[in-house]
Coordinates of C-alpha atoms and ligand atoms in Angstrom, one line a residue:
M20 CA 17.0 -14.0 -26.0
T21 CA 14.0 -13.3 -23.7
G22 CA 14.7 -10.8 -21.0
K23 CA 13.5 -11.0 -17.4
V24 CA 10.9 -9.3 -15.3
Y25 CA 11.5 -8.5 -11.6
L26 CA 8.4 -7.9 -9.6
V27 CA 9.9 -5.5 -7.0
G28 CA 8.6 -4.0 -3.8
S29 CA 9.7 -0.5 -3.2
G30 CA 8.8 -0.4 0.4
P31 CA 6.5 2.4 1.7
G32 CA 8.2 5.3 0.2
D33 CA 11.3 6.4 2.1
P34 CA 14.2 5.6 -0.3
E35 CA 16.3 4.2 2.7
L36 CA 13.6 1.6 3.2
M37 CA 14.1 0.0 -0.2
T38 CA 15.9 -3.3 0.0
V39 CA 19.5 -3.3 -1.2
K40 CA 18.4 -5.7 -4.0
A41 CA 15.5 -3.4 -5.1
R42 CA 17.8 -0.4 -5.3
R43 CA 20.3 -2.4 -7.4
L44 CA 17.7 -3.8 -9.8
V45 CA 16.1 -0.4 -10.3
D46 CA 19.5 1.1 -11.1
E47 CA 20.4 -1.7 -13.5
A48 CA 17.0 -2.1 -15.3
D49 CA 16.5 -1.2 -18.9
V50 CA 12.9 -0.1 -18.0
V51 CA 11.1 0.5 -14.8
L52 CA 7.3 0.2 -14.9
H53 CA 5.7 1.9 -12.0
D54 CA 2.7 3.7 -10.6
K55 CA 2.7 6.6 -8.0
L56 CA 2.7 4.4 -4.9
P57 CA 6.5 4.1 -4.5
G58 CA 6.3 7.8 -3.7
P59 CA 8.0 10.9 -5.1
E60 CA 11.5 10.5 -3.8
I61 CA 12.0 7.0 -5.1
L62 CA 10.5 7.8 -8.5
E63 CA 12.6 11.0 -8.9
S64 CA 15.7 8.8 -8.3
I65 CA 15.0 7.0 -11.5
P66 CA 16.0 8.7 -14.7
E67 CA 12.9 9.6 -16.7
E68 CA 14.1 7.9 -19.9
R69 CA 14.2 4.6 -18.0
R70 CA 10.7 4.7 -16.5
E71 CA 7.2 4.3 -17.7
D72 CA 4.2 5.3 -15.6
V73 CA 1.5 2.6 -15.7
G74 CA -0.6 4.2 -12.9
K75 CA -3.2 6.9 -13.1
R76 CA -3.2 8.6 -16.5
A77 CA -3.5 12.4 -17.0
G78 CA -7.3 12.2 -17.3
G79 CA -7.5 10.4 -13.9
E80 CA -8.2 7.0 -15.5
W81 CA -6.2 4.0 -14.4
T82 CA -4.0 2.3 -17.0
P83 CA -5.9 -1.0 -17.6
Q84 CA -4.2 -4.0 -16.0
E85 CA -4.2 -5.7 -19.5
Y86 CA -2.0 -3.0 -20.9
T87 CA 0.6 -3.4 -18.0
N88 CA 0.5 -7.2 -18.5
R89 CA 1.0 -6.9 -22.2
R90 CA 3.8 -4.3 -21.9
L91 CA 5.7 -6.5 -19.4
V92 CA 5.7 -9.4 -21.9
E93 CA 6.5 -7.2 -24.9
L94 CA 9.5 -5.6 -23.2
A95 CA 10.8 -9.0 -22.0
E96 CA 10.4 -10.4 -25.5
E97 CA 12.6 -7.6 -26.8
G98 CA 15.3 -9.0 -24.4
K99 CA 14.9 -6.2 -21.8
T100 CA 15.5 -6.4 -18.1
V101 CA 12.3 -5.0 -16.7
V102 CA 11.5 -3.9 -13.2
R103 CA 7.9 -3.8 -12.3
L104 CA 8.2 -1.5 -9.2
K105 CA 5.3 -1.6 -6.8
G106 CA 4.7 0.2 -3.5
G107 CA 5.2 -1.8 -0.4
D108 CA 5.3 -5.5 -1.2
P109 CA 4.3 -6.7 -4.7
F110 CA 2.1 -9.5 -3.4
V111 CA 0.1 -7.4 -0.9
F112 CA -2.9 -6.0 -2.7
G113 CA -0.7 -5.0 -5.5
R114 CA -1.9 -7.3 -8.4
G115 CA 1.6 -8.8 -8.3
G116 CA -0.1 -12.2 -8.3
E117 CA -1.9 -11.6 -11.5
E118 CA 1.2 -10.3 -13.2
A119 CA 3.2 -13.3 -12.1
E120 CA 0.6 -15.6 -13.5
H121 CA 0.5 -13.7 -16.8
L122 CA 4.3 -13.8 -17.1
A123 CA 4.3 -17.5 -16.4
A124 CA 1.5 -18.1 -18.9
N125 CA 3.7 -16.3 -21.5
E126 CA 6.8 -18.2 -20.6
I127 CA 8.6 -15.1 -19.3
P128 CA 11.2 -15.7 -16.6
F129 CA 10.5 -13.5 -13.5
E130 CA 11.6 -13.0 -10.0
Y131 CA 9.7 -11.7 -6.9
V132 CA 11.6 -9.3 -4.8
P133 CA 9.8 -8.6 -1.5
G134 CA 9.4 -5.2 -0.1
I135 CA 8.4 -3.7 3.3
T136 CA 4.6 -3.5 3.2
S137 CA 2.8 -0.4 4.2
A138 CA 0.4 -2.7 6.0
V139 CA 3.0 -3.2 8.7
A140 CA 5.3 -0.2 8.3
G141 CA 2.4 2.3 8.0
P142 CA 1.0 1.6 11.5
G143 CA 4.6 1.1 12.8
V144 CA 5.9 4.6 11.8
A145 CA 2.9 6.0 13.7
G146 CA 4.0 4.2 16.8
I147 CA 1.5 1.4 16.4
P148 CA 2.7 -2.2 16.5
V149 CA 0.3 -4.4 14.5
T150 CA 0.6 -7.0 17.3
H151 CA 1.2 -6.5 21.0
R152 CA 1.3 -9.2 23.6
D153 CA -1.0 -7.2 25.9
H154 CA -3.6 -6.3 23.3
T155 CA -3.8 -8.7 20.4
S156 CA -2.4 -11.9 19.0
S157 CA -3.8 -11.7 15.5
V158 CA -3.9 -9.2 12.7
S159 CA -6.0 -9.1 9.6
F160 CA -5.1 -7.3 6.4
V161 CA -8.2 -6.2 4.5
T162 CA -8.9 -4.2 1.4
G163 CA -11.4 -1.4 1.9
H164 CA -12.0 -1.1 -1.9
E165 CA -13.1 -4.2 -3.6
D166 CA -13.5 -4.9 -7.2
P167 CA -16.5 -2.7 -8.0
T168 CA -17.8 -5.3 -10.4
K169 CA -18.3 -7.8 -7.6
E170 CA -21.9 -7.9 -6.6
E171 CA -21.6 -8.5 -2.9
S172 CA -18.9 -7.7 -0.5
A173 CA -16.6 -10.7 -0.1
I174 CA -15.5 -9.2 3.2
D175 CA -17.2 -10.5 6.3
W176 CA -16.8 -7.4 8.6
H177 CA -18.7 -9.1 11.3
A178 CA -16.4 -12.1 11.3
L179 CA -13.4 -9.7 11.3
A180 CA -14.9 -7.9 14.3
D181 CA -15.2 -11.2 16.1
T182 CA -11.5 -12.0 15.8
G183 CA -10.8 -9.4 18.4
G184 CA -7.5 -8.8 16.6
T185 CA -6.0 -5.8 14.9
L186 CA -7.6 -4.8 11.6
V187 CA -5.4 -3.1 9.0
V188 CA -7.3 -1.7 6.1
L189 CA -5.6 -0.8 2.8
M190 CA -7.3 1.4 0.2
G191 CA -9.7 2.2 3.0
V192 CA -10.1 6.0 3.0
G193 CA -13.2 6.3 0.8
K194 CA -15.1 3.4 2.3
L195 CA -14.3 4.3 5.9
P196 CA -17.9 5.2 6.8
M197 CA -19.1 1.9 5.4
Y198 CA -16.8 -0.4 7.3
T199 CA -16.7 1.5 10.6
E200 CA -20.5 1.3 10.6
E201 CA -20.3 -2.5 9.8
L202 CA -17.9 -3.1 12.6
R203 CA -20.0 -1.2 15.1
S204 CA -23.1 -3.1 14.1
A205 CA -21.1 -6.2 14.6
G206 CA -20.6 -5.2 18.3
M207 CA -17.2 -3.6 18.2
P208 CA -17.1 -1.0 20.9
P209 CA -17.5 2.6 19.6
E210 CA -14.5 3.7 21.7
T211 CA -12.1 1.2 19.9
P212 CA -9.0 3.2 18.9
V213 CA -8.5 3.9 15.2
A214 CA -5.6 5.6 13.4
L215 CA -5.1 6.8 9.8
V216 CA -1.6 7.0 8.5
E217 CA -1.4 9.0 5.3
R218 CA 1.7 8.8 3.0
A219 CA 3.6 6.8 5.6
T220 CA 7.4 7.5 5.4
W221 CA 6.9 10.1 2.6
P222 CA 8.3 13.5 3.4
D223 CA 4.7 14.7 4.1
Q224 CA 3.5 11.8 6.2
R225 CA 0.5 12.5 8.5
V226 CA -1.2 10.6 11.3
A227 CA -4.7 11.2 12.5
T228 CA -6.3 9.4 15.4
G229 CA -9.8 8.8 16.8
T230 CA -12.2 6.0 17.6
L231 CA -14.5 3.9 15.6
E232 CA -17.1 6.5 16.4
T233 CA -15.1 9.7 15.6
I234 CA -12.7 8.6 12.9
V235 CA -14.9 9.6 9.9
D236 CA -15.2 13.2 11.2
V237 CA -11.4 13.2 11.9
R238 CA -10.8 12.1 8.3
D239 CA -13.0 14.9 7.0
E240 CA -11.5 17.6 9.3
E241 CA -8.0 16.6 8.5
G242 CA -8.6 16.0 4.9
I243 CA -6.9 12.6 4.9
D244 CA -6.5 11.3 1.4
P245 CA -5.2 8.1 -0.2
P246 CA -2.7 6.5 0.1
A247 CA -3.4 5.9 3.8
I248 CA -3.6 2.9 6.1
T249 CA -6.4 2.5 8.6
V250 CA -5.5 0.6 11.7
I251 CA -8.3 -0.5 14.1
G252 CA -7.9 -2.0 17.5
G253 CA -6.4 -1.7 21.0
V254 CA -2.9 -1.4 19.5
A255 CA -3.8 2.0 17.9
A256 CA -3.8 3.5 21.5
S257 CA -0.1 2.6 21.7
R258 CA 0.7 5.7 19.8
G259 CA -0.4 7.9 22.7
R260 CA 2.0 6.1 25.0
V261 CA 5.1 6.5 22.7
E262 CA 4.4 9.6 20.6
A263 CA 6.4 12.0 22.7
F264 CA 9.6 10.1 21.9
L265 CA 8.7 8.8 18.5
Q266 CA 10.9 10.4 15.8
N267 CA 9.4 8.8 12.7
G268 CA 7.3 11.7 11.4
R269 CA 9.4 13.9 9.1
N270 CA 7.4 17.1 9.7
E271 CA 5.3 18.9 12.3
N272 CA 1.9 18.3 10.8
E273 CA 1.1 15.4 13.0
R274 CA -1.8 15.3 15.3
Ligands
SAH310 N1 1.5 -3.4 -2.2 C1 1.2 -2.3 -1.3 C2 -0.3 -2.0 -1.2 C3 -1.0 -1.7 -2.5 S1 -2.7 -1.3 -2.3 C4 1.9 -2.5 0.0 O1 2.4 -3.6 0.3 O2 2.0 -1.6 0.8 C5 -2.6 0.5 -2.1 C6 -2.9 0.9 -0.7 O3 -1.7 0.6 0.1 C7 -3.2 2.3 -0.5 O4 -4.5 2.6 -0.8 C8 -2.8 2.5 1.0 O5 -3.9 2.0 1.8 C9 -1.6 1.6 1.1 N2 -0.4 2.3 1.1 C10 0.7 2.0 0.3 N3 1.7 2.8 0.5 C11 1.3 3.6 1.6 C12 2.0 4.6 2.3 N4 3.2 5.0 2.1 N5 1.3 5.2 3.3 C13 0.0 4.8 3.6 N6 -0.6 3.9 2.9 C14 0.0 3.3 1.9

């Protein structure tokens, strides 16, 4: 009997932000395939003998996607119940789409289990609503780190600047200088508020704020590292208005 694969979103990292279904599936699975993005607390809650890390390997290399795909099929063909646990939502920049297609092509039954995406929750825990009636009626989710084998950027930063809406950039720590410059050259005002939310909902969550002009320096001074969300637009200034009463940060490191 072929097993089944669940493509499960873990949410941004706080174990209490996993769905009830995600928690149950993780607890019942024969094997959980994961990377580091679900965060330390969720990963530690899974017994080591039932989990396999398919994220960064010891040498700093990524496990090839082909290996993960093959492993999912192999385990299901052994009759196992497999959870492929992904940070946030599996279908938001998580390669969940590729895995679903690979499973279907190999006739493996699978189920998608949505999770709370960091693209919305990351700004939110910093006091930043991704939409706000007074500031913006649209939001774009963008990757800051495209497939390096692509010759030209598929992202039209000028068109994104023209939307006038909130921009939420995932995987956008390294390329921050590139796209803040692109947005400025597209005419986005240098004083546009920007926030970086590092390890949102993890025990050591940090938030750093600045403007399109200053945020690269802020990133460097604060030493902001991935995983972090960049949120650009008028809504990022909301933080300043609610911060004094916002209780989401779990430590004192916030700026
Ligand atoms: N599927 C995930 C996104 C995967 S892409 C989701 O829906 O959240 C990986 C990127 O997600 C990271 O580079 C970072 O930009 C973002 N990310 C995921 N979890 C995060 C967290 N807890 N805090 C901040 N950023 C996070």
